[in-house]
Short mmCIF file of N, CA and C in Angstrom, two decimals:
data_model
loop_
_atom_site.label_atom_id
_atom_site.label_comp_id
_atom_site.label_asym_id
_atom_site.label_seq_id
_atom_site.Cartn_x
_atom_site.Cartn_y
_atom_site.Cartn_z
N GLN A 1 0.84 -1.18 0.00
CA GLN A 1 0.00 0.00 0.00
C GLN A 1 0.88 1.24 0.00
N VAL A 2 0.50 2.22 -0.78
CA VAL A 2 1.28 3.46 -0.89
C VAL A 2 0.66 4.53 0.00
N GLN A 3 1.51 5.33 0.64
CA GLN A 3 1.06 6.48 1.42
C GLN A 3 1.48 7.74 0.67
N LEU A 4 0.56 8.71 0.64
CA LEU A 4 0.79 9.94 -0.12
C LEU A 4 0.69 11.16 0.79
N VAL A 5 1.64 12.07 0.67
CA VAL A 5 1.63 13.28 1.47
C VAL A 5 1.88 14.48 0.55
N GLU A 6 0.88 15.37 0.47
CA GLU A 6 1.00 16.57 -0.34
C GLU A 6 1.65 17.70 0.44
N SER A 7 2.28 18.60 -0.28
CA SER A 7 2.84 19.81 0.32
C SER A 7 2.93 20.88 -0.76
N GLY A 8 3.17 22.11 -0.31
CA GLY A 8 3.35 23.20 -1.25
C GLY A 8 2.19 24.15 -1.36
N GLY A 9 1.07 23.82 -0.73
CA GLY A 9 -0.06 24.72 -0.78
C GLY A 9 0.24 26.03 -0.06
N ALA A 10 -0.35 27.12 -0.56
CA ALA A 10 -0.07 28.44 0.01
C ALA A 10 -1.09 29.44 -0.49
N LEU A 11 -0.96 30.66 0.01
CA LEU A 11 -1.73 31.80 -0.47
C LEU A 11 -0.90 32.49 -1.56
N VAL A 12 -1.49 32.70 -2.72
CA VAL A 12 -0.78 33.32 -3.84
C VAL A 12 -1.70 34.30 -4.53
N GLN A 13 -1.13 35.33 -5.12
CA GLN A 13 -1.93 36.32 -5.84
C GLN A 13 -2.30 35.81 -7.23
N ALA A 14 -3.40 36.30 -7.74
CA ALA A 14 -3.80 35.95 -9.11
C ALA A 14 -2.67 36.29 -10.08
N GLY A 15 -2.44 35.37 -11.01
CA GLY A 15 -1.34 35.54 -11.95
C GLY A 15 -0.05 34.90 -11.49
N GLY A 16 0.00 34.48 -10.25
CA GLY A 16 1.21 33.90 -9.69
C GLY A 16 1.33 32.42 -9.97
N SER A 17 2.39 31.83 -9.41
CA SER A 17 2.70 30.42 -9.64
C SER A 17 2.91 29.70 -8.32
N LEU A 18 2.71 28.39 -8.37
CA LEU A 18 2.90 27.55 -7.20
C LEU A 18 3.23 26.15 -7.69
N ARG A 19 4.04 25.42 -6.95
CA ARG A 19 4.29 24.02 -7.28
C ARG A 19 3.92 23.13 -6.10
N LEU A 20 3.02 22.21 -6.35
CA LEU A 20 2.63 21.24 -5.35
C LEU A 20 3.47 19.97 -5.51
N SER A 21 3.74 19.33 -4.37
CA SER A 21 4.46 18.06 -4.39
C SER A 21 3.62 17.00 -3.68
N CYS A 22 3.81 15.77 -4.09
CA CYS A 22 3.15 14.64 -3.47
C CYS A 22 4.20 13.55 -3.28
N ALA A 23 4.65 13.39 -2.05
CA ALA A 23 5.68 12.40 -1.75
C ALA A 23 5.05 11.06 -1.42
N ALA A 24 5.57 10.02 -2.02
CA ALA A 24 5.03 8.68 -1.80
C ALA A 24 5.97 7.85 -0.95
N SER A 25 5.39 6.99 -0.13
CA SER A 25 6.18 6.04 0.65
C SER A 25 5.44 4.72 0.68
N GLY A 26 6.18 3.67 0.94
CA GLY A 26 5.58 2.35 1.01
C GLY A 26 5.67 1.57 -0.29
N ARG A 27 5.50 2.24 -1.39
CA ARG A 27 5.59 1.59 -2.69
C ARG A 27 6.20 2.57 -3.70
N THR A 28 6.70 2.03 -4.79
CA THR A 28 7.26 2.85 -5.85
C THR A 28 6.15 3.48 -6.67
N LEU A 29 6.23 4.79 -6.89
CA LEU A 29 5.20 5.49 -7.65
C LEU A 29 5.07 4.96 -9.08
N GLY A 30 6.11 4.39 -9.60
CA GLY A 30 6.06 3.86 -10.95
C GLY A 30 5.05 2.74 -11.13
N ASN A 31 4.55 2.19 -10.03
CA ASN A 31 3.53 1.15 -10.10
C ASN A 31 2.12 1.70 -10.25
N TYR A 32 1.99 3.04 -10.28
CA TYR A 32 0.67 3.66 -10.24
C TYR A 32 0.49 4.73 -11.31
N VAL A 33 -0.73 4.80 -11.81
CA VAL A 33 -1.17 6.01 -12.50
C VAL A 33 -1.45 7.03 -11.41
N MET A 34 -1.02 8.27 -11.64
CA MET A 34 -1.15 9.31 -10.62
C MET A 34 -1.99 10.47 -11.11
N ALA A 35 -2.61 11.17 -10.16
CA ALA A 35 -3.47 12.29 -10.56
C ALA A 35 -3.55 13.32 -9.44
N TRP A 36 -4.00 14.50 -9.84
CA TRP A 36 -4.36 15.57 -8.90
C TRP A 36 -5.85 15.85 -9.07
N PHE A 37 -6.53 16.01 -7.94
CA PHE A 37 -7.91 16.44 -7.88
C PHE A 37 -7.98 17.64 -6.97
N ARG A 38 -9.07 18.38 -7.02
CA ARG A 38 -9.24 19.52 -6.11
C ARG A 38 -10.70 19.63 -5.70
N GLN A 39 -10.89 20.22 -4.52
CA GLN A 39 -12.24 20.41 -4.01
C GLN A 39 -12.34 21.79 -3.40
N ALA A 40 -13.20 22.61 -4.00
CA ALA A 40 -13.47 23.94 -3.49
C ALA A 40 -14.58 23.85 -2.44
N PRO A 41 -14.65 24.85 -1.55
CA PRO A 41 -15.70 24.82 -0.51
C PRO A 41 -17.09 24.70 -1.10
N GLY A 42 -17.87 23.75 -0.59
CA GLY A 42 -19.24 23.58 -1.04
C GLY A 42 -19.39 22.93 -2.40
N LYS A 43 -18.30 22.46 -2.98
CA LYS A 43 -18.37 21.85 -4.31
C LYS A 43 -17.84 20.42 -4.28
N ALA A 44 -18.16 19.70 -5.34
CA ALA A 44 -17.67 18.34 -5.47
C ALA A 44 -16.17 18.34 -5.82
N ARG A 45 -15.55 17.20 -5.58
CA ARG A 45 -14.14 17.05 -5.95
C ARG A 45 -14.03 16.93 -7.47
N ASP A 46 -13.11 17.69 -8.05
CA ASP A 46 -12.94 17.73 -9.50
C ASP A 46 -11.58 17.23 -9.93
N PHE A 47 -11.54 16.62 -11.08
CA PHE A 47 -10.30 16.19 -11.69
C PHE A 47 -9.50 17.41 -12.15
N VAL A 48 -8.18 17.36 -11.95
CA VAL A 48 -7.31 18.43 -12.41
C VAL A 48 -6.35 17.93 -13.50
N ALA A 49 -5.58 16.89 -13.17
CA ALA A 49 -4.58 16.38 -14.11
C ALA A 49 -4.20 14.96 -13.72
N ALA A 50 -3.76 14.19 -14.70
CA ALA A 50 -3.32 12.82 -14.46
C ALA A 50 -2.13 12.49 -15.36
N ILE A 51 -1.35 11.49 -14.92
CA ILE A 51 -0.16 11.12 -15.66
C ILE A 51 -0.02 9.61 -15.65
N SER A 52 0.42 9.05 -16.77
CA SER A 52 0.54 7.61 -16.89
C SER A 52 1.69 7.09 -16.03
N ARG A 53 1.76 5.77 -15.93
CA ARG A 53 2.82 5.15 -15.13
C ARG A 53 4.20 5.53 -15.65
N SER A 54 4.34 5.61 -16.94
CA SER A 54 5.64 5.91 -17.53
C SER A 54 5.95 7.41 -17.53
N GLY A 55 4.90 8.21 -17.36
CA GLY A 55 5.07 9.65 -17.45
C GLY A 55 4.95 10.17 -18.87
N GLY A 56 4.75 9.27 -19.81
CA GLY A 56 4.72 9.68 -21.21
C GLY A 56 3.39 10.20 -21.70
N SER A 57 2.34 10.02 -20.89
CA SER A 57 1.01 10.47 -21.28
C SER A 57 0.38 11.24 -20.14
N THR A 58 -0.24 12.38 -20.47
CA THR A 58 -0.89 13.20 -19.47
C THR A 58 -2.29 13.59 -19.93
N SER A 59 -3.10 14.00 -18.96
CA SER A 59 -4.45 14.46 -19.25
C SER A 59 -4.76 15.62 -18.31
N TYR A 60 -5.49 16.63 -18.83
CA TYR A 60 -5.80 17.81 -18.04
C TYR A 60 -7.26 18.19 -18.17
N ALA A 61 -7.79 18.76 -17.10
CA ALA A 61 -9.11 19.38 -17.18
C ALA A 61 -9.01 20.61 -18.08
N ASP A 62 -10.08 20.90 -18.80
CA ASP A 62 -10.06 22.05 -19.70
C ASP A 62 -9.74 23.34 -18.97
N SER A 63 -10.17 23.44 -17.72
CA SER A 63 -10.00 24.68 -16.96
C SER A 63 -8.54 24.98 -16.62
N VAL A 64 -7.66 23.97 -16.70
CA VAL A 64 -6.26 24.19 -16.33
C VAL A 64 -5.30 23.97 -17.49
N LYS A 65 -5.80 23.54 -18.63
CA LYS A 65 -4.93 23.28 -19.78
C LYS A 65 -4.16 24.53 -20.15
N GLY A 66 -2.86 24.34 -20.38
CA GLY A 66 -2.01 25.46 -20.76
C GLY A 66 -1.48 26.24 -19.57
N ARG A 67 -2.01 25.99 -18.38
CA ARG A 67 -1.55 26.70 -17.18
C ARG A 67 -0.88 25.76 -16.18
N PHE A 68 -1.37 24.53 -16.07
CA PHE A 68 -0.85 23.57 -15.10
C PHE A 68 -0.07 22.47 -15.83
N THR A 69 0.95 21.94 -15.15
CA THR A 69 1.73 20.84 -15.69
C THR A 69 1.94 19.79 -14.62
N ILE A 70 1.55 18.56 -14.93
CA ILE A 70 1.77 17.44 -14.01
C ILE A 70 3.05 16.71 -14.44
N SER A 71 3.82 16.28 -13.46
CA SER A 71 5.04 15.53 -13.76
C SER A 71 5.35 14.60 -12.60
N ARG A 72 6.25 13.66 -12.85
CA ARG A 72 6.64 12.73 -11.80
C ARG A 72 8.14 12.50 -11.87
N ASP A 73 8.74 12.30 -10.70
CA ASP A 73 10.17 12.05 -10.59
C ASP A 73 10.35 10.70 -9.92
N SER A 74 10.74 9.71 -10.70
CA SER A 74 10.86 8.36 -10.17
C SER A 74 11.96 8.26 -9.12
N ALA A 75 13.04 8.97 -9.33
CA ALA A 75 14.16 8.90 -8.39
C ALA A 75 13.77 9.43 -7.02
N LYS A 76 12.90 10.44 -7.02
CA LYS A 76 12.46 11.02 -5.75
C LYS A 76 11.13 10.46 -5.28
N ASN A 77 10.55 9.59 -6.10
CA ASN A 77 9.25 8.99 -5.76
C ASN A 77 8.22 10.07 -5.44
N THR A 78 8.18 11.08 -6.28
CA THR A 78 7.35 12.26 -6.01
C THR A 78 6.59 12.69 -7.26
N LEU A 79 5.37 13.13 -7.04
CA LEU A 79 4.52 13.69 -8.08
C LEU A 79 4.46 15.20 -7.89
N TYR A 80 4.39 15.94 -9.00
CA TYR A 80 4.34 17.39 -8.92
C TYR A 80 3.17 17.94 -9.72
N LEU A 81 2.75 19.15 -9.32
CA LEU A 81 1.81 19.92 -10.11
C LEU A 81 2.31 21.36 -10.14
N GLN A 82 2.81 21.78 -11.30
CA GLN A 82 3.24 23.16 -11.48
C GLN A 82 2.03 23.96 -11.94
N MET A 83 1.72 25.00 -11.20
CA MET A 83 0.55 25.83 -11.49
C MET A 83 0.99 27.25 -11.81
N ASN A 84 0.71 27.71 -13.02
CA ASN A 84 1.06 29.05 -13.46
C ASN A 84 -0.20 29.84 -13.81
N SER A 85 -0.04 31.15 -13.92
CA SER A 85 -1.17 32.03 -14.29
C SER A 85 -2.40 31.69 -13.47
N MET A 86 -2.22 31.62 -12.19
CA MET A 86 -3.29 31.15 -11.32
C MET A 86 -4.42 32.16 -11.23
N LYS A 87 -5.63 31.61 -11.00
CA LYS A 87 -6.85 32.41 -10.94
C LYS A 87 -7.55 32.16 -9.60
N PRO A 88 -8.37 33.10 -9.14
CA PRO A 88 -9.11 32.89 -7.90
C PRO A 88 -9.92 31.60 -7.92
N GLU A 89 -10.43 31.21 -9.07
CA GLU A 89 -11.22 29.97 -9.15
C GLU A 89 -10.37 28.70 -9.00
N ASP A 90 -9.05 28.84 -8.92
CA ASP A 90 -8.19 27.69 -8.62
C ASP A 90 -8.14 27.40 -7.12
N THR A 91 -8.73 28.28 -6.31
CA THR A 91 -8.75 28.09 -4.86
C THR A 91 -9.47 26.80 -4.50
N ALA A 92 -8.78 25.94 -3.76
CA ALA A 92 -9.34 24.64 -3.39
C ALA A 92 -8.32 23.89 -2.53
N VAL A 93 -8.79 22.79 -1.96
CA VAL A 93 -7.87 21.81 -1.38
C VAL A 93 -7.47 20.85 -2.50
N TYR A 94 -6.19 20.67 -2.68
CA TYR A 94 -5.67 19.83 -3.75
C TYR A 94 -5.21 18.49 -3.18
N TYR A 95 -5.64 17.41 -3.84
CA TYR A 95 -5.33 16.06 -3.40
C TYR A 95 -4.57 15.32 -4.50
N CYS A 96 -3.57 14.55 -4.12
CA CYS A 96 -2.97 13.64 -5.07
C CYS A 96 -3.56 12.25 -4.84
N ALA A 97 -3.58 11.46 -5.90
CA ALA A 97 -4.20 10.15 -5.84
C ALA A 97 -3.42 9.16 -6.70
N ALA A 98 -3.49 7.88 -6.32
CA ALA A 98 -2.76 6.83 -7.02
C ALA A 98 -3.70 5.70 -7.39
N SER A 99 -3.53 5.21 -8.61
CA SER A 99 -4.34 4.09 -9.08
C SER A 99 -3.43 2.94 -9.51
N PRO A 100 -3.69 1.74 -8.97
CA PRO A 100 -2.88 0.58 -9.37
C PRO A 100 -3.39 -0.08 -10.64
N ARG A 101 -4.49 0.44 -11.19
CA ARG A 101 -5.11 -0.18 -12.35
C ARG A 101 -4.74 0.55 -13.63
N GLY A 102 -4.45 -0.22 -14.66
CA GLY A 102 -4.17 0.38 -15.96
C GLY A 102 -2.82 1.06 -16.00
N PHE A 103 -2.56 1.65 -17.17
CA PHE A 103 -1.29 2.32 -17.40
C PHE A 103 -1.47 3.77 -17.86
N LEU A 104 -2.66 4.09 -18.34
CA LEU A 104 -2.90 5.42 -18.91
C LEU A 104 -3.66 6.30 -17.91
N PRO A 105 -3.57 7.63 -18.09
CA PRO A 105 -4.24 8.54 -17.15
C PRO A 105 -5.75 8.33 -17.12
N SER A 106 -6.32 8.43 -15.94
CA SER A 106 -7.76 8.35 -15.78
C SER A 106 -8.26 9.63 -15.15
N THR A 107 -9.39 10.14 -15.63
CA THR A 107 -9.95 11.37 -15.08
C THR A 107 -11.01 11.10 -14.01
N SER A 108 -11.29 9.82 -13.76
CA SER A 108 -12.35 9.46 -12.82
C SER A 108 -11.80 9.15 -11.45
N GLY A 109 -12.34 9.80 -10.44
CA GLY A 109 -11.88 9.59 -9.08
C GLY A 109 -12.09 8.18 -8.57
N ILE A 110 -13.08 7.48 -9.12
CA ILE A 110 -13.36 6.13 -8.63
C ILE A 110 -12.27 5.15 -9.03
N ASP A 111 -11.41 5.53 -9.96
CA ASP A 111 -10.32 4.65 -10.37
C ASP A 111 -9.13 4.70 -9.42
N TYR A 112 -9.14 5.64 -8.50
CA TYR A 112 -7.99 5.87 -7.62
C TYR A 112 -8.27 5.33 -6.22
N ASN A 113 -7.38 4.44 -5.78
CA ASN A 113 -7.57 3.78 -4.49
C ASN A 113 -6.93 4.54 -3.33
N TYR A 114 -5.87 5.28 -3.62
CA TYR A 114 -5.09 5.89 -2.55
C TYR A 114 -5.07 7.41 -2.71
N TRP A 115 -5.28 8.08 -1.57
CA TRP A 115 -5.39 9.54 -1.57
C TRP A 115 -4.53 10.14 -0.48
N GLY A 116 -4.00 11.33 -0.73
CA GLY A 116 -3.33 12.08 0.30
C GLY A 116 -4.34 12.85 1.15
N GLN A 117 -3.82 13.61 2.11
CA GLN A 117 -4.68 14.33 3.04
C GLN A 117 -5.09 15.70 2.50
N GLY A 118 -4.42 16.15 1.45
CA GLY A 118 -4.76 17.42 0.82
C GLY A 118 -3.90 18.58 1.28
N THR A 119 -3.78 19.57 0.42
CA THR A 119 -3.06 20.79 0.75
C THR A 119 -3.85 21.98 0.22
N GLN A 120 -3.99 23.02 1.03
CA GLN A 120 -4.83 24.17 0.70
C GLN A 120 -4.09 25.14 -0.23
N VAL A 121 -4.77 25.49 -1.30
CA VAL A 121 -4.28 26.51 -2.22
C VAL A 121 -5.31 27.63 -2.27
N THR A 122 -4.87 28.85 -2.01
CA THR A 122 -5.77 30.00 -2.03
C THR A 122 -5.18 31.05 -2.96
N VAL A 123 -6.00 31.49 -3.92
CA VAL A 123 -5.56 32.50 -4.88
C VAL A 123 -6.37 33.76 -4.65
N SER A 124 -5.69 34.83 -4.31
CA SER A 124 -6.38 36.09 -4.04
C SER A 124 -6.44 36.94 -5.31
N SER A 125 -7.52 37.71 -5.42
CA SER A 125 -7.72 38.54 -6.62
C SER A 125 -7.11 39.91 -6.46
#
């Protein structure tokens, strides 16, 4: 079983950048498809980005395409989310998730068995 711990959340101004990290322990991240989801207050959890086991394939929500980049570092066993040109609507708790099924990115939360505790991102206008 893999354990996931997110970090990097902060308060940032609109137009700014932030990089989230998700450190894994217990298992090698290369065994999992990985993703980022987010949940704003009073809203459902939404898909943000996902990356294949190899890192060669990625998928993004339309709302973040061109602004966010998901990546993984096998040597550090860590997943990242680089967020640029941030907007107030990006404000949410961000969660990383791992799926042991398949090899390609999945946008569905039900495919992910393991979740981190979340990290708060707040974008001020």
